[in-house]
mmCIF file of C-alpha atoms in Angstrom:
data_model
loop_
_atom_site.group_PDB
_atom_site.id
_atom_site.type_symbol
_atom_site.label_atom_id
_atom_site.label_comp_id
_atom_site.label_asym_id
_atom_site.label_seq_id
_atom_site.Cartn_x
_atom_site.Cartn_y
_atom_site.Cartn_z
ATOM 1 C CA UNK A 1 -0.834 24.668 -15.350
ATOM 2 C CA UNK A 2 -0.201 22.998 -18.717
ATOM 3 C CA UNK A 3 -0.285 19.447 -17.342
ATOM 4 C CA UNK A 4 -3.733 17.783 -17.021
ATOM 5 C CA UNK A 5 -4.546 16.407 -13.572
ATOM 6 C CA UNK A 6 -5.389 12.955 -14.944
ATOM 7 C CA UNK A 7 -5.206 9.555 -13.218
ATOM 8 C CA UNK A 8 -2.034 7.528 -13.664
ATOM 9 C CA UNK A 9 -0.582 4.276 -12.352
ATOM 10 C CA UNK A 10 2.816 4.844 -10.734
ATOM 11 C CA UNK A 11 5.199 1.880 -10.813
ATOM 12 C CA UNK A 12 8.475 1.752 -8.891
ATOM 13 C CA UNK A 13 10.955 -1.134 -8.980
ATOM 14 C CA UNK A 14 13.300 -2.370 -6.288
ATOM 15 C CA UNK A 15 16.211 -1.151 -8.383
ATOM 16 C CA UNK A 16 14.844 2.408 -8.248
ATOM 17 C CA UNK A 17 13.187 2.722 -11.668
ATOM 18 C CA UNK A 18 9.943 4.721 -11.728
ATOM 19 C CA UNK A 19 7.293 5.550 -14.324
ATOM 20 C CA UNK A 20 3.697 6.742 -14.664
ATOM 21 C CA UNK A 21 1.211 5.019 -16.988
ATOM 22 C CA UNK A 22 -2.365 5.796 -18.018
ATOM 23 C CA UNK A 23 -4.853 3.701 -16.003
ATOM 24 C CA UNK A 24 -6.721 2.629 -19.149
ATOM 25 C CA UNK A 25 -3.811 0.337 -20.076
ATOM 26 C CA UNK A 26 -4.634 -2.001 -17.169
ATOM 27 C CA UNK A 27 -7.706 -4.192 -17.670
ATOM 28 C CA UNK A 28 -9.804 -6.049 -15.097
ATOM 29 C CA UNK A 29 -9.295 -9.827 -15.027
ATOM 30 C CA UNK A 30 -10.832 -12.789 -13.233
ATOM 31 C CA UNK A 31 -8.979 -14.184 -10.230
ATOM 32 C CA UNK A 32 -6.566 -17.001 -11.004
ATOM 33 C CA UNK A 33 -5.458 -15.468 -14.316
ATOM 34 C CA UNK A 34 -1.908 -15.169 -15.607
ATOM 35 C CA UNK A 35 -2.059 -11.358 -15.889
ATOM 36 C CA UNK A 36 -0.546 -8.951 -18.409
ATOM 37 C CA UNK A 37 3.020 -7.784 -18.678
ATOM 38 C CA UNK A 38 3.540 -4.746 -16.456
ATOM 39 C CA UNK A 39 7.225 -3.938 -16.910
ATOM 40 C CA UNK A 40 10.242 -5.223 -18.836
ATOM 41 C CA UNK A 41 12.901 -5.439 -16.144
ATOM 42 C CA UNK A 42 16.472 -6.555 -15.712
ATOM 43 C CA UNK A 43 17.023 -10.048 -14.361
ATOM 44 C CA UNK A 44 18.022 -8.750 -10.911
ATOM 45 C CA UNK A 45 15.170 -6.223 -10.615
ATOM 46 C CA UNK A 46 11.486 -6.537 -9.720
ATOM 47 C CA UNK A 47 8.448 -4.281 -9.284
ATOM 48 C CA UNK A 48 8.021 -3.301 -5.638
ATOM 49 C CA UNK A 49 5.530 -0.399 -5.472
ATOM 50 C CA UNK A 50 2.419 0.323 -7.522
ATOM 51 C CA UNK A 51 -0.488 2.710 -6.845
ATOM 52 C CA UNK A 52 -3.026 4.926 -8.599
ATOM 53 C CA UNK A 53 -2.803 8.715 -8.194
ATOM 54 C CA UNK A 54 -2.993 11.909 -10.287
ATOM 55 C CA UNK A 55 -0.367 14.069 -11.973
ATOM 56 C CA UNK A 56 -0.674 16.967 -9.511
ATOM 57 C CA UNK A 57 -0.113 14.944 -6.329
ATOM 58 C CA UNK A 58 3.105 15.000 -4.356
ATOM 59 C CA UNK A 59 4.829 11.637 -4.224
ATOM 60 C CA UNK A 60 6.838 11.028 -1.052
ATOM 61 C CA UNK A 61 9.729 8.555 -1.293
ATOM 62 C CA UNK A 62 10.559 6.946 2.055
ATOM 63 C CA UNK A 63 13.874 5.086 2.069
ATOM 64 C CA UNK A 64 15.071 2.100 4.075
ATOM 65 C CA UNK A 65 17.444 4.457 5.918
ATOM 66 C CA UNK A 66 14.559 6.461 7.388
ATOM 67 C CA UNK A 67 14.672 9.541 5.143
ATOM 68 C CA UNK A 68 11.932 11.023 2.945
ATOM 69 C CA UNK A 69 12.229 12.765 -0.449
ATOM 70 C CA UNK A 70 9.501 14.280 -2.593
ATOM 71 C CA UNK A 71 8.591 15.061 -6.205
ATOM 72 C CA UNK A 72 5.472 15.849 -8.199
ATOM 73 C CA UNK A 73 3.923 12.847 -9.985
ATOM 74 C CA UNK A 74 4.158 14.590 -13.377
ATOM 75 C CA UNK A 75 7.936 14.793 -12.896
ATOM 76 C CA UNK A 76 8.184 11.010 -13.188
ATOM 77 C CA UNK A 77 8.837 9.772 -16.744
ATOM 78 C CA UNK A 78 5.706 8.745 -18.642
ATOM 79 C CA UNK A 79 5.970 5.274 -20.184
ATOM 80 C CA UNK A 80 3.869 2.384 -21.480
ATOM 81 C CA UNK A 81 2.680 -0.594 -19.480
ATOM 82 C CA UNK A 82 5.646 -2.786 -20.446
ATOM 83 C CA UNK A 83 8.361 -0.105 -20.118
ATOM 84 C CA UNK A 84 10.849 0.021 -17.257
ATOM 85 C CA UNK A 85 10.787 3.795 -16.734
ATOM 86 C CA UNK A 86 13.580 6.058 -15.559
ATOM 87 C CA UNK A 87 15.766 5.875 -12.467
ATOM 88 C CA UNK A 88 14.781 8.082 -9.525
ATOM 89 C CA UNK A 89 18.441 9.070 -9.152
ATOM 90 C CA UNK A 90 17.712 11.538 -11.947
ATOM 91 C CA UNK A 91 15.171 13.263 -9.690
ATOM 92 C CA UNK A 92 16.328 12.701 -6.120
ATOM 93 C CA UNK A 93 19.649 12.960 -4.290
ATOM 94 C CA UNK A 94 19.797 9.662 -2.405
ATOM 95 C CA UNK A 95 22.547 8.966 0.120
ATOM 96 C CA UNK A 96 24.881 5.951 -0.395
ATOM 97 C CA UNK A 97 23.179 2.547 0.124
ATOM 98 C CA UNK A 98 19.708 4.128 0.249
ATOM 99 C CA UNK A 99 16.833 2.253 -1.391
ATOM 100 C CA UNK A 100 13.139 3.061 -1.763
ATOM 101 C CA UNK A 101 11.151 1.363 1.003
ATOM 102 C CA UNK A 102 7.711 2.974 0.655
ATOM 103 C CA UNK A 103 5.986 5.602 -1.446
ATOM 104 C CA UNK A 104 2.986 7.751 -0.595
ATOM 105 C CA UNK A 105 0.968 10.164 -2.764
ATOM 106 C CA UNK A 106 -0.740 13.218 -1.229
ATOM 107 C CA UNK A 107 -2.504 16.241 -2.717
ATOM 108 C CA UNK A 108 -0.896 18.584 -0.150
ATOM 109 C CA UNK A 109 0.356 18.553 3.429
ATOM 110 C CA UNK A 110 -3.082 19.303 4.871
ATOM 111 C CA UNK A 111 -4.432 16.013 3.469
ATOM 112 C CA UNK A 112 -4.467 14.396 6.932
ATOM 113 C CA UNK A 113 -3.632 15.290 10.541
ATOM 114 C CA UNK A 114 -0.834 12.744 10.941
ATOM 115 C CA UNK A 115 1.688 10.600 9.114
ATOM 116 C CA UNK A 116 2.146 7.133 10.627
ATOM 117 C CA UNK A 117 5.394 5.215 10.078
ATOM 118 C CA UNK A 118 6.313 1.609 10.929
ATOM 119 C CA UNK A 119 9.675 -0.188 10.980
ATOM 120 C CA UNK A 120 10.733 -3.812 10.465
ATOM 121 C CA UNK A 121 11.408 -4.212 14.193
ATOM 122 C CA UNK A 122 7.820 -3.287 15.055
ATOM 123 C CA UNK A 123 8.232 0.375 16.011
ATOM 124 C CA UNK A 124 5.474 2.845 15.055
ATOM 125 C CA UNK A 125 5.528 6.637 15.072
ATOM 126 C CA UNK A 126 2.781 9.229 14.620
ATOM 127 C CA UNK A 127 3.844 12.737 13.576
ATOM 128 C CA UNK A 128 1.940 15.804 12.344
ATOM 129 C CA UNK A 129 2.023 15.675 8.523
ATOM 130 C CA UNK A 130 2.937 19.382 7.970
ATOM 131 C CA UNK A 131 6.287 18.833 9.734
ATOM 132 C CA UNK A 132 7.434 16.886 6.642
ATOM 133 C CA UNK A 133 6.792 19.818 4.282
ATOM 134 C CA UNK A 134 10.345 20.683 3.257
ATOM 135 C CA UNK A 135 11.781 21.639 -0.161
ATOM 136 C CA UNK A 136 15.227 20.153 0.609
ATOM 137 C CA UNK A 137 16.539 18.211 -2.390
ATOM 138 C CA UNK A 138 18.676 16.036 -0.102
ATOM 139 C CA UNK A 139 15.615 14.821 1.795
ATOM 140 C CA UNK A 140 14.813 15.023 5.493
ATOM 141 C CA UNK A 141 14.813 12.577 8.398
ATOM 142 C CA UNK A 142 11.514 10.705 8.678
ATOM 143 C CA UNK A 143 12.402 8.375 11.565
ATOM 144 C CA UNK A 144 15.432 7.534 13.683
ATOM 145 C CA UNK A 145 16.238 3.862 14.270
ATOM 146 C CA UNK A 146 17.158 2.292 17.595
ATOM 147 C CA UNK A 147 18.861 -0.708 15.956
ATOM 148 C CA UNK A 148 21.366 -0.558 13.109
ATOM 149 C CA UNK A 149 19.612 -3.371 11.212
ATOM 150 C CA UNK A 150 16.148 -1.779 11.416
ATOM 151 C CA UNK A 151 14.390 -0.461 8.292
ATOM 152 C CA UNK A 152 11.290 1.525 7.399
ATOM 153 C CA UNK A 153 8.538 -0.727 5.938
ATOM 154 C CA UNK A 154 5.291 1.270 6.066
ATOM 155 C CA UNK A 155 3.875 4.794 5.865
ATOM 156 C CA UNK A 156 0.280 6.015 5.867
ATOM 157 C CA UNK A 157 -2.002 8.949 6.619
ATOM 158 C CA UNK A 158 -4.169 8.713 9.715
ATOM 159 C CA UNK A 159 -6.447 10.670 12.028
ATOM 160 C CA UNK A 160 -6.970 10.414 15.816
ATOM 161 C CA UNK A 161 -10.089 8.227 15.418
ATOM 162 C CA UNK A 162 -8.516 5.670 13.060
ATOM 163 C CA UNK A 163 -7.041 2.294 13.961
ATOM 164 C CA UNK A 164 -3.778 0.594 13.012
ATOM 165 C CA UNK A 165 -3.389 -3.006 11.804
ATOM 166 C CA UNK A 166 0.093 -4.538 11.792
ATOM 167 C CA UNK A 167 0.762 -7.901 10.111
ATOM 168 C CA UNK A 168 4.000 -9.870 10.525
ATOM 169 C CA UNK A 169 5.760 -12.079 7.990
ATOM 170 C CA UNK A 170 4.894 -15.194 10.017
ATOM 171 C CA UNK A 171 1.161 -14.409 9.847
ATOM 172 C CA UNK A 172 0.595 -12.664 13.192
ATOM 173 C CA UNK A 173 -1.436 -9.439 13.468
ATOM 174 C CA UNK A 174 -2.313 -6.761 15.990
ATOM 175 C CA UNK A 175 -4.984 -4.041 15.850
ATOM 176 C CA UNK A 176 -4.904 -0.973 18.110
ATOM 177 C CA UNK A 177 -6.375 2.575 18.105
ATOM 178 C CA UNK A 178 -4.390 5.546 16.792
ATOM 179 C CA UNK A 179 -5.763 8.108 19.272
ATOM 180 C CA UNK A 180 -3.324 10.137 21.362
ATOM 181 C CA UNK A 181 -3.795 8.166 24.595
ATOM 182 C CA UNK A 182 -2.591 4.966 22.887
ATOM 183 C CA UNK A 183 -0.200 6.438 20.308
ATOM 184 C CA UNK A 184 1.007 9.909 21.223
ATOM 185 C CA UNK A 185 2.233 12.337 18.531
ATOM 186 C CA UNK A 186 5.999 12.732 18.277
ATOM 187 C CA UNK A 187 8.517 14.966 16.553
ATOM 188 C CA UNK A 188 9.932 14.196 13.131
ATOM 189 C CA UNK A 189 13.438 13.053 14.167
ATOM 190 C CA UNK A 190 12.348 10.451 16.760
ATOM 191 C CA UNK A 191 12.310 6.647 16.817
ATOM 192 C CA UNK A 192 8.712 5.978 17.866
ATOM 193 C CA UNK A 193 7.242 3.415 20.273
ATOM 194 C CA UNK A 194 6.726 -0.363 20.197
ATOM 195 C CA UNK A 195 3.744 -1.306 18.044
ATOM 196 C CA UNK A 196 4.217 -5.088 17.897
ATOM 197 C CA UNK A 197 6.518 -7.699 19.422
ATOM 198 C CA UNK A 198 7.677 -10.821 17.593
ATOM 199 C CA UNK A 199 8.687 -14.408 18.156
ATOM 200 C CA UNK A 200 12.199 -15.424 16.986
ATOM 201 C CA UNK A 201 12.646 -15.138 13.218
ATOM 202 C CA UNK A 202 9.627 -12.898 12.675
ATOM 203 C CA UNK A 203 9.413 -9.244 11.607
ATOM 204 C CA UNK A 204 6.832 -6.680 10.521
ATOM 205 C CA UNK A 205 5.534 -7.114 6.961
ATOM 206 C CA UNK A 206 2.799 -4.504 6.510
ATOM 207 C CA UNK A 207 0.945 -1.670 8.195
ATOM 208 C CA UNK A 208 -2.647 -0.704 7.313
ATOM 209 C CA UNK A 209 -4.877 2.139 8.508
ATOM 210 C CA UNK A 210 -8.472 1.221 9.404
ATOM 211 C CA UNK A 211 -10.477 4.378 8.698
ATOM 212 C CA UNK A 212 -13.052 5.592 11.221
ATOM 213 C CA UNK A 213 -16.700 5.925 10.182
ATOM 214 C CA UNK A 214 -16.978 2.717 8.122
ATOM 215 C CA UNK A 215 -18.803 -0.310 9.533
ATOM 216 C CA UNK A 216 -16.587 -3.279 10.425
ATOM 217 C CA UNK A 217 -19.060 -5.512 8.541
ATOM 218 C CA UNK A 218 -18.108 -3.754 5.281
ATOM 219 C CA UNK A 219 -14.330 -4.065 5.629
ATOM 220 C CA UNK A 220 -12.043 -7.042 5.286
ATOM 221 C CA UNK A 221 -8.404 -7.901 5.887
ATOM 222 C CA UNK A 222 -7.042 -9.222 2.583
ATOM 223 C CA UNK A 223 -3.888 -11.378 2.792
ATOM 224 C CA UNK A 224 -1.869 -12.914 -0.061
ATOM 225 C CA UNK A 225 1.020 -15.403 -0.165
ATOM 226 C CA UNK A 226 3.875 -15.467 -2.677
ATOM 227 C CA UNK A 227 2.380 -18.681 -4.075
ATOM 228 C CA UNK A 228 -0.672 -16.727 -5.253
ATOM 229 C CA UNK A 229 -3.186 -17.755 -2.564
ATOM 230 C CA UNK A 230 -5.425 -15.157 -0.917
ATOM 231 C CA UNK A 231 -8.278 -14.811 1.548
ATOM 232 C CA UNK A 232 -10.326 -12.046 3.096
ATOM 233 C CA UNK A 233 -11.559 -11.936 6.673
ATOM 234 C CA UNK A 234 -13.950 -9.518 8.389
ATOM 235 C CA UNK A 235 -12.110 -6.792 10.290
ATOM 236 C CA UNK A 236 -14.184 -7.452 13.418
ATOM 237 C CA UNK A 237 -12.522 -10.881 13.714
ATOM 238 C CA UNK A 238 -9.311 -9.000 14.518
ATOM 239 C CA UNK A 239 -10.194 -7.800 18.001
ATOM 240 C CA UNK A 240 -8.805 -4.493 19.236
ATOM 241 C CA UNK A 241 -5.781 -4.864 21.501
ATOM 242 C CA UNK A 242 -3.248 -2.606 23.143
ATOM 243 C CA UNK A 243 -0.107 -1.972 21.114
ATOM 244 C CA UNK A 244 3.091 -3.815 21.990
ATOM 245 C CA UNK A 245 1.802 -7.402 22.053
ATOM 246 C CA UNK A 246 2.490 -10.518 19.965
ATOM 247 C CA UNK A 247 -0.944 -10.251 18.331
ATOM 248 C CA UNK A 248 -3.215 -13.000 16.953
ATOM 249 C CA UNK A 249 -3.144 -15.263 13.882
ATOM 250 C CA UNK A 250 -3.908 -13.537 10.552
ATOM 251 C CA UNK A 251 -3.413 -16.436 8.112
ATOM 252 C CA UNK A 252 -2.565 -20.132 8.234
ATOM 253 C CA UNK A 253 0.653 -20.715 6.313
ATOM 254 C CA UNK A 254 2.380 -23.818 4.934
ATOM 255 C CA UNK A 255 5.257 -24.492 2.525
ATOM 256 C CA UNK A 256 3.012 -25.528 -0.382
ATOM 257 C CA UNK A 257 1.190 -22.208 -0.525
ATOM 258 C CA UNK A 258 4.126 -19.922 0.147
ATOM 259 C CA UNK A 259 4.900 -17.211 2.682
ATOM 260 C CA UNK A 260 2.951 -14.042 3.356
ATOM 261 C CA UNK A 261 3.760 -11.097 1.048
ATOM 262 C CA UNK A 262 1.118 -8.532 1.996
ATOM 263 C CA UNK A 263 -1.976 -7.576 3.971
ATOM 264 C CA UNK A 264 -4.518 -4.862 3.088
ATOM 265 C CA UNK A 265 -7.778 -3.496 4.499
ATOM 266 C CA UNK A 266 -10.400 -3.613 1.698
ATOM 267 C CA UNK A 267 -14.148 -3.387 0.953
ATOM 268 C CA UNK A 268 -16.364 -5.414 -1.417
ATOM 269 C CA UNK A 269 -15.992 -2.857 -4.245
ATOM 270 C CA UNK A 270 -12.198 -2.722 -4.170
ATOM 271 C CA UNK A 271 -9.733 -4.281 -6.566
ATOM 272 C CA UNK A 272 -6.290 -5.614 -5.740
ATOM 273 C CA UNK A 273 -3.317 -5.489 -8.102
ATOM 274 C CA UNK A 274 -0.832 -8.326 -7.577
ATOM 275 C CA UNK A 275 2.666 -7.944 -9.000
ATOM 276 C CA UNK A 276 4.870 -10.946 -9.747
ATOM 277 C CA UNK A 277 8.661 -11.166 -9.813
ATOM 278 C CA UNK A 278 8.483 -11.599 -13.598
ATOM 279 C CA UNK A 279 6.868 -8.158 -13.903
ATOM 280 C CA UNK A 280 3.371 -9.440 -14.757
ATOM 281 C CA UNK A 281 0.393 -7.712 -13.138
ATOM 282 C CA UNK A 282 -3.008 -9.185 -12.271
ATOM 283 C CA UNK A 283 -5.850 -6.819 -11.353
ATOM 284 C CA UNK A 284 -8.843 -8.622 -9.807
ATOM 285 C CA UNK A 285 -11.920 -7.792 -7.748
ATOM 286 C CA UNK A 286 -11.843 -8.484 -4.015
ATOM 287 C CA UNK A 287 -15.439 -9.773 -4.180
ATOM 288 C CA UNK A 288 -14.242 -12.839 -6.128
ATOM 289 C CA UNK A 289 -12.322 -14.114 -3.096
ATOM 290 C CA UNK A 290 -14.532 -15.915 -0.528
ATOM 291 C CA UNK A 291 -14.735 -14.681 3.064
ATOM 292 C CA UNK A 292 -12.920 -17.018 5.459
ATOM 293 C CA UNK A 293 -11.825 -17.037 9.093
ATOM 294 C CA UNK A 294 -8.503 -15.748 10.377
ATOM 295 C CA UNK A 295 -6.813 -19.150 10.770
ATOM 296 C CA UNK A 296 -7.383 -20.408 7.199
ATOM 297 C CA UNK A 297 -5.228 -20.717 4.063
ATOM 298 C CA UNK A 298 -7.343 -19.103 1.339
ATOM 299 C CA UNK A 299 -7.904 -19.834 -2.379
ATOM 300 C CA UNK A 300 -5.972 -19.373 -5.628
ATOM 301 C CA UNK A 301 -5.874 -15.646 -6.449
ATOM 302 C CA UNK A 302 -2.971 -15.291 -8.894
ATOM 303 C CA UNK A 303 -1.696 -17.855 -11.387
ATOM 304 C CA UNK A 304 2.003 -18.288 -10.585
ATOM 305 C CA UNK A 305 4.274 -20.242 -12.893
ATOM 306 C CA UNK A 306 7.389 -22.214 -12.023
ATOM 307 C CA UNK A 307 10.282 -20.057 -10.742
ATOM 308 C CA UNK A 308 7.871 -17.098 -10.357
ATOM 309 C CA UNK A 309 6.173 -15.641 -7.285
ATOM 310 C CA UNK A 310 3.992 -12.760 -6.085
ATOM 311 C CA UNK A 311 6.222 -10.022 -4.671
ATOM 312 C CA UNK A 312 3.775 -7.279 -3.681
ATOM 313 C CA UNK A 313 0.063 -6.481 -3.613
ATOM 314 C CA UNK A 314 -1.491 -3.029 -3.913
ATOM 315 C CA UNK A 315 -4.997 -1.659 -3.467
ATOM 316 C CA UNK A 316 -6.432 -0.003 -6.575
ATOM 317 C CA UNK A 317 -8.658 2.882 -5.356
ATOM 318 C CA UNK A 318 -9.916 3.749 -8.859
ATOM 319 C CA UNK A 319 -13.090 1.634 -8.740
ATOM 320 C CA UNK A 320 -14.041 2.753 -5.232
ATOM 321 C CA UNK A 321 -13.871 6.393 -6.279
ATOM 322 C CA UNK A 322 -15.846 5.708 -9.479
ATOM 323 C CA UNK A 323 -18.607 3.809 -7.623
ATOM 324 C CA UNK A 324 -18.987 6.685 -5.163
ATOM 325 C CA UNK A 325 -19.195 9.226 -7.991
ATOM 326 C CA UNK A 326 -21.882 7.257 -9.849
ATOM 327 C CA UNK A 327 -23.900 6.846 -6.660
ATOM 328 C CA UNK A 328 -23.827 10.610 -6.059
ATOM 329 C CA UNK A 329 -24.856 11.428 -9.645
ATOM 330 C CA UNK A 330 -27.644 8.830 -10.001
ATOM 331 C CA UNK A 331 -31.203 10.186 -9.445
ATOM 332 C CA UNK A 332 -33.430 8.680 -6.759
ATOM 333 C CA UNK A 333 -34.658 5.208 -7.749
ATOM 334 C CA UNK A 334 -32.093 4.845 -10.540
ATOM 335 C CA UNK A 335 -30.642 1.331 -10.580
ATOM 336 C CA UNK A 336 -27.300 2.705 -11.821
ATOM 337 C CA UNK A 337 -26.445 3.641 -8.259
ATOM 338 C CA UNK A 338 -25.912 -0.036 -7.470
ATOM 339 C CA UNK A 339 -22.812 -0.329 -9.663
ATOM 340 C CA UNK A 340 -20.454 -3.166 -8.891
ATOM 341 C CA UNK A 341 -17.437 -0.872 -9.165
ATOM 342 C CA UNK A 342 -15.678 -2.943 -11.853
ATOM 343 C CA UNK A 343 -14.011 -0.875 -14.573
ATOM 344 C CA UNK A 344 -13.722 -2.238 -18.127
ATOM 345 C CA UNK A 345 -10.574 -1.988 -20.212
ATOM 346 C CA UNK A 346 -12.120 0.822 -22.273
ATOM 347 C CA UNK A 347 -13.375 2.745 -19.241
ATOM 348 C CA UNK A 348 -12.926 6.503 -19.362
ATOM 349 C CA UNK A 349 -13.488 7.208 -15.654
ATOM 350 C CA UNK A 350 -12.252 10.654 -14.796
ATOM 351 C CA UNK A 351 -12.724 10.731 -11.046
ATOM 352 C CA UNK A 352 -9.610 11.121 -8.916
ATOM 353 C CA UNK A 353 -8.458 8.877 -6.089
ATOM 354 C CA UNK A 354 -10.661 8.773 -3.024
ATOM 355 C CA UNK A 355 -9.740 11.662 -0.732
ATOM 356 C CA UNK A 356 -8.750 11.080 2.870
ATOM 357 C CA UNK A 357 -10.360 9.882 5.031
#
């Protein structure tokens, strides 16, 4: 009751360090910029997860071993933009050799009908979200693996009318519906079903949920390489298929522009935060990246220096929520309802993250 439910940026490193930072400390930049320092890290560590949420949300920690732990966001140590934060071992009781694979923030366990999980080997599993509501400090099983070398790589909230987009590390993609006839609900301690198959040397890189009720003309698939190149493509260019196939091309890749590091479903008003191995963060508007076809290479999105690379991209939902709030508050005929959704460094937006769906 004594902690304000304000917006924060949560940063988690591969080494397990976590922190929460006020969103005002991250400023909007033009694409192609060098960015600002986001965390002072050890030489063998790098930022892996970053998202915007509020202090009163639950944060779910999914590990590479298929377990899930939880904590309130306000329990994470508060630190500045360039601080490393504290280790999650002080909050959670991880098993030996467990590492954070994915994090997810929810207001409560009625936030969505289902939780969707995806593994490196292309398995997907849909389970009722309330089944994960457990106070156990030692965590609970989120998914069972069929292969010993499999790992959890994605987690997201979904409903029966949503769609799933899977993107592989070699630039393949597959889009299929999440309704029960195509992806049946399962229990918590199960392995799931095949979502995508791969050619030799390929594996699943990312999983995105395509929300129902939004026109395909207004949504794009945004892909980024570790060399800092990005492109966006209309969602309708990714035709709907049945799950379990090899999919279709999502991005043309070559050695000069790097390998794929992430794929997101975005709209024109969204912003994407790109995190580099050096700890620098670039926050840029999606609208600055031109729309291109699926089998193209894209344009420079992040300035990457020698011996540096982009390691992860994250969608910043702050501007989308703010644009929706201003549109609701603006009187009829007021031009302020046509806001671009870009937030200045001194912005004092108080709206929370966009609620599901």
